[in-house]
Tab-separated table of C-alpha atoms in Angstrom:
chain	number	residue	atom	x	y	z
A	57	MET	CA	-0.317	0.047	0.358
A	58	GLU	CA	1.556	3.546	-0.762
A	59	LEU	CA	1.608	6.252	1.939
A	60	SER	CA	-0.701	9.078	0.727
A	61	ASP	CA	1.301	12.462	1.027
A	62	ARG	CA	0.259	13.758	4.186
A	63	LYS	CA	1.707	10.432	5.576
A	64	GLN	CA	4.747	10.681	4.357
A	65	LYS	CA	5.129	13.693	5.630
A	66	ILE	CA	3.927	13.138	8.667
A	67	LEU	CA	6.189	10.022	8.722
A	68	GLN	CA	9.167	12.270	7.833
A	69	ALA	CA	8.480	14.609	10.747
A	70	ILE	CA	8.894	11.643	13.334
A	71	ILE	CA	11.753	10.077	12.064
A	72	ASP	CA	13.906	13.870	11.707
A	73	ASP	CA	12.549	14.618	15.655
A	74	TYR	CA	13.383	11.182	16.532
A	75	ILE	CA	17.091	11.252	15.268
A	76	ASP	CA	17.729	15.021	16.767
A	77	THR	CA	15.620	13.234	20.040
A	78	ALA	CA	15.627	9.809	20.579
A	79	GLU	CA	12.583	10.492	22.595
A	80	PRO	CA	9.761	9.119	21.247
A	81	VAL	CA	7.429	11.458	18.953
A	82	GLY	CA	4.454	12.018	19.730
A	83	SER	CA	0.983	14.174	17.375
A	84	ARG	CA	1.135	17.229	20.074
A	85	ALA	CA	5.537	17.580	19.157
A	86	ILE	CA	4.444	16.825	16.113
A	87	SER	CA	1.607	19.236	15.489
A	88	LYS	CA	3.729	22.322	17.338
A	89	LYS	CA	7.201	21.997	15.533
A	90	ASN	CA	6.619	21.512	11.721
A	91	GLU	CA	4.033	23.970	9.783
A	92	LEU	CA	1.460	21.277	8.282
A	93	GLY	CA	-1.845	22.777	9.183
A	94	LEU	CA	-3.089	19.573	10.957
A	95	SER	CA	-4.524	19.335	14.820
A	96	SER	CA	-2.723	16.752	16.526
A	97	ALA	CA	-6.290	14.562	16.539
A	98	THR	CA	-5.489	14.420	12.701
A	99	ILE	CA	-1.429	13.372	13.095
A	100	ARG	CA	-2.426	10.785	16.065
A	101	ASN	CA	-5.187	9.004	13.578
A	102	GLU	CA	-2.085	8.669	10.654
A	103	MET	CA	0.360	7.628	12.685
A	104	ALA	CA	-1.938	4.800	14.505
A	105	ASP	CA	-1.788	3.900	10.268
A	106	LEU	CA	1.209	4.155	9.882
A	107	GLU	CA	1.616	2.453	13.137
A	108	ASP	CA	-0.751	-0.327	11.923
A	109	MET	CA	0.945	-0.481	8.161
A	110	GLY	CA	4.171	-1.615	9.858
A	111	TYR	CA	6.180	1.675	9.573
A	112	LEU	CA	5.823	3.184	13.529
A	113	ILE	CA	6.384	1.395	16.718
A	114	GLN	CA	4.346	2.247	20.153
A	115	PRO	CA	7.039	0.817	22.620
A	116	HIS	CA	4.970	1.810	25.172
A	117	THR	CA	1.099	2.226	25.606
A	118	SER	CA	0.939	5.505	26.508
A	119	ALA	CA	4.336	6.289	25.331
A	120	GLY	CA	4.823	8.146	21.664
A	121	ARG	CA	6.145	6.142	18.024
A	122	ILE	CA	9.946	4.973	16.627
A	123	PRO	CA	10.406	3.904	13.711
A	124	SER	CA	10.579	0.649	12.714
A	125	ASP	CA	13.087	-1.167	10.262
A	126	VAL	CA	10.916	-0.660	7.432
A	127	GLY	CA	10.019	3.294	8.513
A	128	TYR	CA	13.812	3.766	8.691
A	129	ARG	CA	13.802	2.214	5.101
A	130	PHE	CA	10.745	4.125	3.508
A	131	TYR	CA	12.805	6.658	4.758
A	132	VAL	CA	15.885	6.830	3.386
A	133	ASN	CA	14.692	4.975	-0.026
A	134	SER	CA	12.426	8.628	-0.742
A	135	LEU	CA	12.107	11.080	2.524
A	136	MET	CA	15.129	12.113	3.230
A	137	ARG	CA	16.933	15.261	2.335
A	138	ARG	CA	19.744	15.557	0.543
A	139	TYR	CA	22.856	16.651	3.107
A	140	GLN	CA	25.104	20.004	1.132
A	141	MET	CA	28.017	19.539	3.358
A	142	SER	CA	29.561	22.836	4.140
A	143	VAL	CA	32.707	24.879	1.347
A	144	GLU	CA	34.784	25.475	4.504
A	145	THR	CA	34.943	21.622	5.597
A	146	VAL	CA	35.421	20.070	2.124
A	147	GLU	CA	38.573	21.694	1.897
A	148	LYS	CA	39.610	21.149	4.974
A	149	LEU	CA	39.570	17.505	4.536
A	150	GLN	CA	40.452	17.589	1.048
A	151	GLU	CA	43.947	19.260	2.606
A	152	ILE	CA	44.507	17.674	5.892
A	153	LEU	CA	44.019	13.739	2.958
A	154	THR	CA	46.264	15.269	0.458
A	155	GLU	CA	49.007	15.734	3.949
A	156	ARG	CA	51.962	13.427	2.916
A	157	VAL	CA	50.117	11.121	0.934
A	158	SER	CA	53.597	8.554	-0.501
A	159	GLN	CA	51.509	5.711	1.749
A	160	LEU	CA	48.049	4.211	0.266
A	161	GLU	CA	47.894	3.470	3.938
A	162	THR	CA	48.070	6.569	5.591
A	163	VAL	CA	45.751	7.475	3.177
A	164	ILE	CA	43.435	5.455	4.322
A	165	LYS	CA	44.504	5.425	8.031
A	166	LYS	CA	43.323	9.212	7.330
A	167	ALA	CA	39.484	8.516	5.779
A	168	SER	CA	39.335	6.460	8.283
A	169	LEU	CA	39.794	9.518	11.872
A	170	ILE	CA	38.440	12.254	8.873
A	171	ALA	CA	34.878	9.729	8.834
A	172	SER	CA	34.738	8.825	12.600
A	173	THR	CA	35.166	12.935	13.224
A	174	LEU	CA	32.498	13.917	11.032
A	175	THR	CA	29.768	11.701	11.934
A	176	GLU	CA	30.285	11.068	15.083
A	177	TYR	CA	30.153	7.684	14.455
A	178	THR	CA	32.646	4.673	14.225
A	179	THR	CA	34.299	3.543	11.848
A	180	VAL	CA	35.081	0.680	9.222
A	181	VAL	CA	37.113	0.733	7.082
A	182	THR	CA	39.042	-2.133	4.928
A	183	SER	CA	42.652	-1.982	3.212
A	184	PRO	CA	43.121	-2.240	-0.417
A	185	ARG	CA	43.971	-5.890	-1.773
A	186	LEU	CA	46.312	-5.282	-3.949
A	187	ASN	CA	47.654	-8.768	-5.712
A	188	SER	CA	49.369	-6.138	-8.380
A	189	ALA	CA	50.900	-4.782	-6.322
A	190	VAL	CA	54.904	-3.698	-8.193
A	191	ILE	CA	58.033	-3.337	-6.319
A	192	LYS	CA	59.096	0.232	-6.456
A	193	LYS	CA	62.272	-0.520	-5.014
A	194	ILE	CA	64.029	-2.921	-2.766
A	195	GLU	CA	66.682	-1.158	0.186
A	196	LEU	CA	69.496	-3.524	2.837
A	197	VAL	CA	70.079	-2.010	5.602
A	198	ASN	CA	73.468	-3.478	6.793
A	199	LEU	CA	72.374	-2.982	11.044
A	200	GLY	CA	76.596	-5.173	12.293
A	201	LEU	CA	76.850	-7.724	14.069
A	202	GLY	CA	75.326	-10.713	11.252
A	203	ASN	CA	71.658	-7.597	10.466
A	204	VAL	CA	70.179	-6.676	7.519
A	205	MET	CA	67.422	-5.237	7.110
A	206	VAL	CA	65.358	-4.820	4.328
A	207	VAL	CA	63.142	-2.603	3.126
A	208	VAL	CA	60.414	-3.846	-0.311
A	209	ILE	CA	58.298	-0.343	-0.798
A	210	THR	CA	55.707	-0.514	-3.607
A	211	GLY	CA	54.849	1.732	-6.538
A	212	THR	CA	52.249	2.324	-3.605
A	213	GLY	CA	53.710	3.712	-0.995
A	214	ILE	CA	53.842	0.628	0.611
A	215	ILE	CA	56.734	-0.120	3.076
A	216	LYS	CA	57.573	-3.469	4.243
A	217	ASN	CA	60.238	-4.807	6.217
A	218	GLN	CA	61.935	-7.379	7.917
A	219	THR	CA	64.814	-8.160	9.605
A	220	VAL	CA	67.383	-11.377	7.976
A	221	ALA	CA	70.840	-12.635	9.480
A	222	ILE	CA	73.280	-11.623	6.487
A	223	ASP	CA	76.530	-10.839	7.598
A	224	VAL	CA	77.519	-8.275	5.422
A	225	ASP	CA	79.931	-5.036	4.619
A	226	ASP	CA	78.574	-2.116	3.652
A	227	SER	CA	79.938	-2.116	-0.048
A	228	THR	CA	78.432	-5.893	-0.835
A	229	ALA	CA	74.921	-4.166	0.881
A	230	ALA	CA	74.522	-2.036	-1.131
A	231	ARG	CA	76.036	-4.218	-4.620
A	232	LEU	CA	73.024	-6.511	-3.609
A	233	THR	CA	71.163	-3.990	-3.680
A	234	GLU	CA	71.323	-2.513	-6.767
A	235	VAL	CA	71.526	-5.964	-8.329
A	236	LEU	CA	68.056	-7.015	-7.110
A	237	ASN	CA	66.840	-3.497	-7.741
A	238	SER	CA	68.373	-4.257	-11.530
A	239	ARG	CA	66.517	-7.420	-11.236
A	240	ILE	CA	63.383	-7.192	-9.422
A	241	ALA	CA	61.721	-3.469	-9.497
A	242	GLY	CA	58.392	-3.312	-11.684
A	243	LEU	CA	57.804	-6.319	-10.851
A	244	THR	CA	54.438	-7.990	-8.589
A	245	ALA	CA	54.803	-11.393	-6.806
A	246	GLU	CA	53.168	-13.371	-9.467
A	247	SER	CA	56.357	-12.308	-11.650
A	248	LEU	CA	58.953	-13.544	-8.937
A	249	THR	CA	59.688	-16.160	-11.056
A	250	LEU	CA	62.041	-19.928	-10.886
A	251	ASP	CA	63.714	-18.659	-13.749
A	252	LYS	CA	64.017	-14.606	-12.560
A	253	VAL	CA	65.867	-16.317	-8.878
A	254	LYS	CA	68.142	-18.182	-11.132
A	255	ALA	CA	69.157	-15.619	-13.017
A	256	ILE	CA	69.524	-13.130	-9.842
A	257	GLY	CA	72.159	-16.001	-7.971
A	258	ASP	CA	74.173	-16.199	-10.733
A	259	GLU	CA	74.941	-12.798	-10.670
A	260	ILE	CA	75.273	-13.172	-6.760
A	261	ASP	CA	77.701	-16.203	-7.389
A	262	GLY	CA	80.119	-15.748	-4.476
A	263	ILE	CA	78.570	-12.575	-2.585
A	264	VAL	CA	76.425	-14.139	-0.431
A	265	ASP	CA	74.777	-18.135	-0.701
A	266	ALA	CA	72.024	-19.308	-2.203
A	267	LYS	CA	70.321	-19.771	0.838
A	268	THR	CA	70.536	-16.146	1.759
A	269	LEU	CA	69.220	-15.265	-1.121
A	270	ILE	CA	65.847	-17.902	-1.225
A	271	ASN	CA	65.370	-15.897	2.558
A	272	ILE	CA	65.271	-12.408	1.207
A	273	LEU	CA	63.083	-13.219	-1.800
A	274	ASN	CA	60.606	-15.337	-0.606
A	275	PHE	CA	60.661	-11.936	2.581
A	276	VAL	CA	59.798	-10.301	-0.589
A	277	TYR	CA	57.675	-11.774	-2.069
A	278	GLU	CA	54.990	-12.137	1.013
A	279	ALA	CA	55.108	-8.628	1.047
A	280	ILE	CA	54.573	-8.160	-2.089
A	281	ASP	CA	52.219	-11.346	-1.269
A	282	SER	CA	50.408	-10.450	1.780
A	283	LEU	CA	48.527	-7.062	0.346
A	284	ASP	CA	46.083	-9.733	-1.508
A	285	GLN	CA	45.151	-9.653	1.951
A	286	THR	CA	42.673	-7.507	3.487
A	287	ASP	CA	43.061	-5.369	6.307
A	288	VAL	CA	40.294	-3.306	8.639
A	289	TYR	CA	40.748	-0.670	10.666
A	290	VAL	CA	38.452	0.373	13.007
A	291	ASN	CA	38.230	4.293	14.610
A	292	ASN	CA	35.784	5.632	17.427
A	293	ALA	CA	34.710	2.656	18.625
A	294	GLN	CA	33.823	4.303	21.882
A	295	SER	CA	31.079	6.676	20.495
A	296	ILE	CA	28.788	3.923	21.122
A	297	LEU	CA	28.533	4.475	24.375
A	298	SER	CA	27.479	7.700	24.019
A	299	TYR	CA	23.466	7.136	22.499
A	300	PRO	CA	20.619	6.730	25.030
A	301	GLU	CA	20.338	3.103	22.651
A	302	PHE	CA	23.720	1.548	24.161
A	303	SER	CA	22.684	2.682	27.570
A	304	ASP	CA	22.699	-0.829	28.814
A	305	VAL	CA	25.613	-1.895	30.233
A	306	ASN	CA	25.591	-5.414	29.402
A	307	LYS	CA	24.765	-4.056	25.376
A	308	ALA	CA	27.410	-1.641	25.292
A	309	LYS	CA	30.028	-4.913	26.201
A	310	GLU	CA	27.993	-7.553	23.550
A	311	MET	CA	28.859	-4.576	20.805
A	312	LEU	CA	32.841	-3.613	22.141
A	313	THR	CA	33.283	-7.366	21.645
A	314	PHE	CA	31.777	-7.156	18.009
A	315	LEU	CA	33.505	-3.974	16.745
A	316	GLU	CA	37.448	-5.837	17.935
A	317	ASN	CA	37.050	-9.273	15.708
A	318	LYS	CA	38.646	-8.156	12.817
A	319	ASP	CA	36.635	-11.185	10.847
A	320	LYS	CA	33.701	-9.263	11.601
A	321	MET	CA	34.631	-5.665	11.204
A	322	ILE	CA	35.120	-7.870	7.080
A	323	LYS	CA	32.956	-9.560	6.717
A	324	LEU	CA	30.029	-6.997	7.270
A	325	ILE	CA	31.962	-4.624	4.926
A	326	GLY	CA	32.361	-7.249	2.769
A	327	SER	CA	32.946	-7.149	-1.313
A	328	PRO	CA	32.360	-3.629	-2.938
A	329	LYS	CA	28.673	-4.115	-3.884
A	330	ASP	CA	26.685	-0.710	-4.786
A	331	ASP	CA	28.115	3.361	-4.484
A	332	VAL	CA	27.007	3.670	-1.373
A	333	ASP	CA	24.436	0.847	0.974
A	334	VAL	CA	22.384	1.079	3.608
A	335	LYS	CA	22.125	-1.381	6.323
A	336	ILE	CA	19.342	-0.164	8.559
A	337	GLY	CA	18.282	-2.633	11.779
A	338	ALA	CA	18.141	-6.560	10.617
A	339	GLU	CA	19.415	-6.231	7.891
A	340	ASN	CA	22.599	-6.763	9.022
A	341	GLU	CA	23.759	-10.431	9.495
A	342	PHE	CA	24.866	-10.172	12.769
A	343	ALA	CA	22.911	-9.735	15.592
A	344	GLU	CA	24.770	-7.482	17.088
A	345	LEU	CA	23.015	-5.214	14.565
A	346	SER	CA	20.235	-5.270	14.984
A	347	ASN	CA	19.271	-1.894	17.027
A	348	SER	CA	22.106	-0.164	14.641
A	349	SER	CA	22.732	0.812	10.247
A	350	LEU	CA	25.949	0.650	8.781
A	351	VAL	CA	26.607	2.702	5.474
A	352	ALA	CA	29.033	1.697	3.755
A	353	VAL	CA	30.853	3.355	0.580
A	354	ASN	CA	33.115	1.681	-2.043
A	355	TYR	CA	36.696	3.457	-2.378
A	356	LYS	CA	38.809	3.376	-6.200
A	357	MET	CA	42.306	2.742	-7.351
A	358	GLY	CA	42.378	3.834	-11.236
A	359	ASN	CA	39.222	1.788	-11.960
A	360	ARG	CA	39.125	-0.277	-10.234
A	361	VAL	CA	37.501	-0.477	-6.048
A	362	VAL	CA	39.598	-2.110	-3.473
A	363	GLY	CA	38.236	-1.431	-0.626
A	364	ARG	CA	34.864	0.371	1.521
A	365	ILE	CA	34.757	2.307	4.203
A	366	GLY	CA	32.229	2.516	6.594
A	367	VAL	CA	30.232	3.132	9.394
A	368	ILE	CA	27.940	2.384	12.086
A	369	GLY	CA	26.117	4.363	14.234
A	370	PRO	CA	22.224	3.776	15.961
A	371	LYS	CA	19.600	3.232	13.762
A	372	ARG	CA	18.214	6.630	13.876
A	373	MET	CA	21.628	8.070	12.664
A	374	ASP	CA	21.712	11.171	10.152
A	375	TYR	CA	21.688	9.810	7.481
A	376	ALA	CA	21.370	12.558	5.271
A	377	LYS	CA	24.799	13.811	7.142
A	378	VAL	CA	26.659	10.221	6.710
A	379	ILE	CA	26.212	9.443	3.631
A	380	ALA	CA	26.931	13.302	1.468
A	381	SER	CA	30.538	12.939	4.657
A	382	LEU	CA	31.291	9.469	3.569
A	383	ASP	CA	30.582	10.111	-0.771
A	384	CYS	CA	32.839	13.216	-0.349
A	385	ILE	CA	35.435	10.925	1.250
A	386	SER	CA	35.191	8.366	-0.847
A	387	ASN	CA	35.322	10.954	-4.197
A	388	ASN	CA	38.897	12.715	-2.137
A	389	VAL	CA	40.598	8.885	-1.778
A	390	ASP	CA	39.486	8.407	-5.041
A	391	LYS	CA	40.906	11.373	-6.987
A	392	ILE	CA	44.882	9.891	-4.041
A	393	LEU	CA	44.342	6.590	-5.078
A	394	GLY	CA	44.436	7.716	-9.064
A	395	GLN	CA	47.762	9.045	-8.659
A	396	LEU	CA	49.587	6.245	-7.122
A	397	TYR	CA	48.261	4.043	-8.825
A	398	ASN	CA	49.421	6.028	-11.999
A	399	SER	CA	52.948	6.324	-10.668
A	400	GLU	CA	52.854	2.613	-9.326
A	401	GLY	CA	52.207	1.843	-13.155
A	402	GLU	CA	54.293	4.580	-14.285
A	403	GLY	CA	56.999	3.017	-12.265
């Protein structure tokens, strides 16, 4: 059954008010706060109809109504007003994101922090899956005492390092660095074939033994191959404690424990879907989110979707502001990662 224009306006007014107050909304409050030109009695009758239709819930007999999951869904799909971010906010966001962006991981962590600051909700960001990441540079740093640090730098600025037991002097470490870069720079993990390993071995024969070379190359391979593994960053988890929906200590503890579970967070954000994905209450697959909503957007590197940025908050979250904030952040992240992607391709 379609909602009449009057019912839609009343539903919108109730949800807008409930988002602001977290208190059940009565007919008198709606008639006072909104210029609907309707009496309290008329609004009360329409609210009763909306409850019968499943859009509203009356938590207590004497209380006003609150939106149901169905009500929120209709609101997000059809009633929500567009939120306009200020020019100052957008410019500040761009400034923070673009400051020292040589490392991809830094960009993603910044995006997570900015999202939680703008929305005041918990944010969950997945790191990019970069199984085709290119090795830009390898450095061997002699630490002395029979140890060398192997540093791998990708075209996107991700740095991996590990200490390997090799007893060499500075000149030998420099020679190894030179050979490895000449043979490996520009390759992906998949391109590091046995033939290439053998060619490196032939060139450095007499500098280090085969076992040492294999240890170094194993680390290089693992460092690049690990970029295919999704990581997740959670920011501002404690924000849930400030919302009345989580005033119950047990509910708060359950939610905080849920947010600490990396596997669940990765599954929650999931694979890239629509540009904006909104899941309300029971629409989420985890019971811990029955009183919460998730809004998630994709971000890209070049033309390829590589990760997701999500916001978790109470079902009465300010959806318009959250969606506008995430859209702005993801667009800026796309531009930055596009630049890094191009620099990797050129490298």
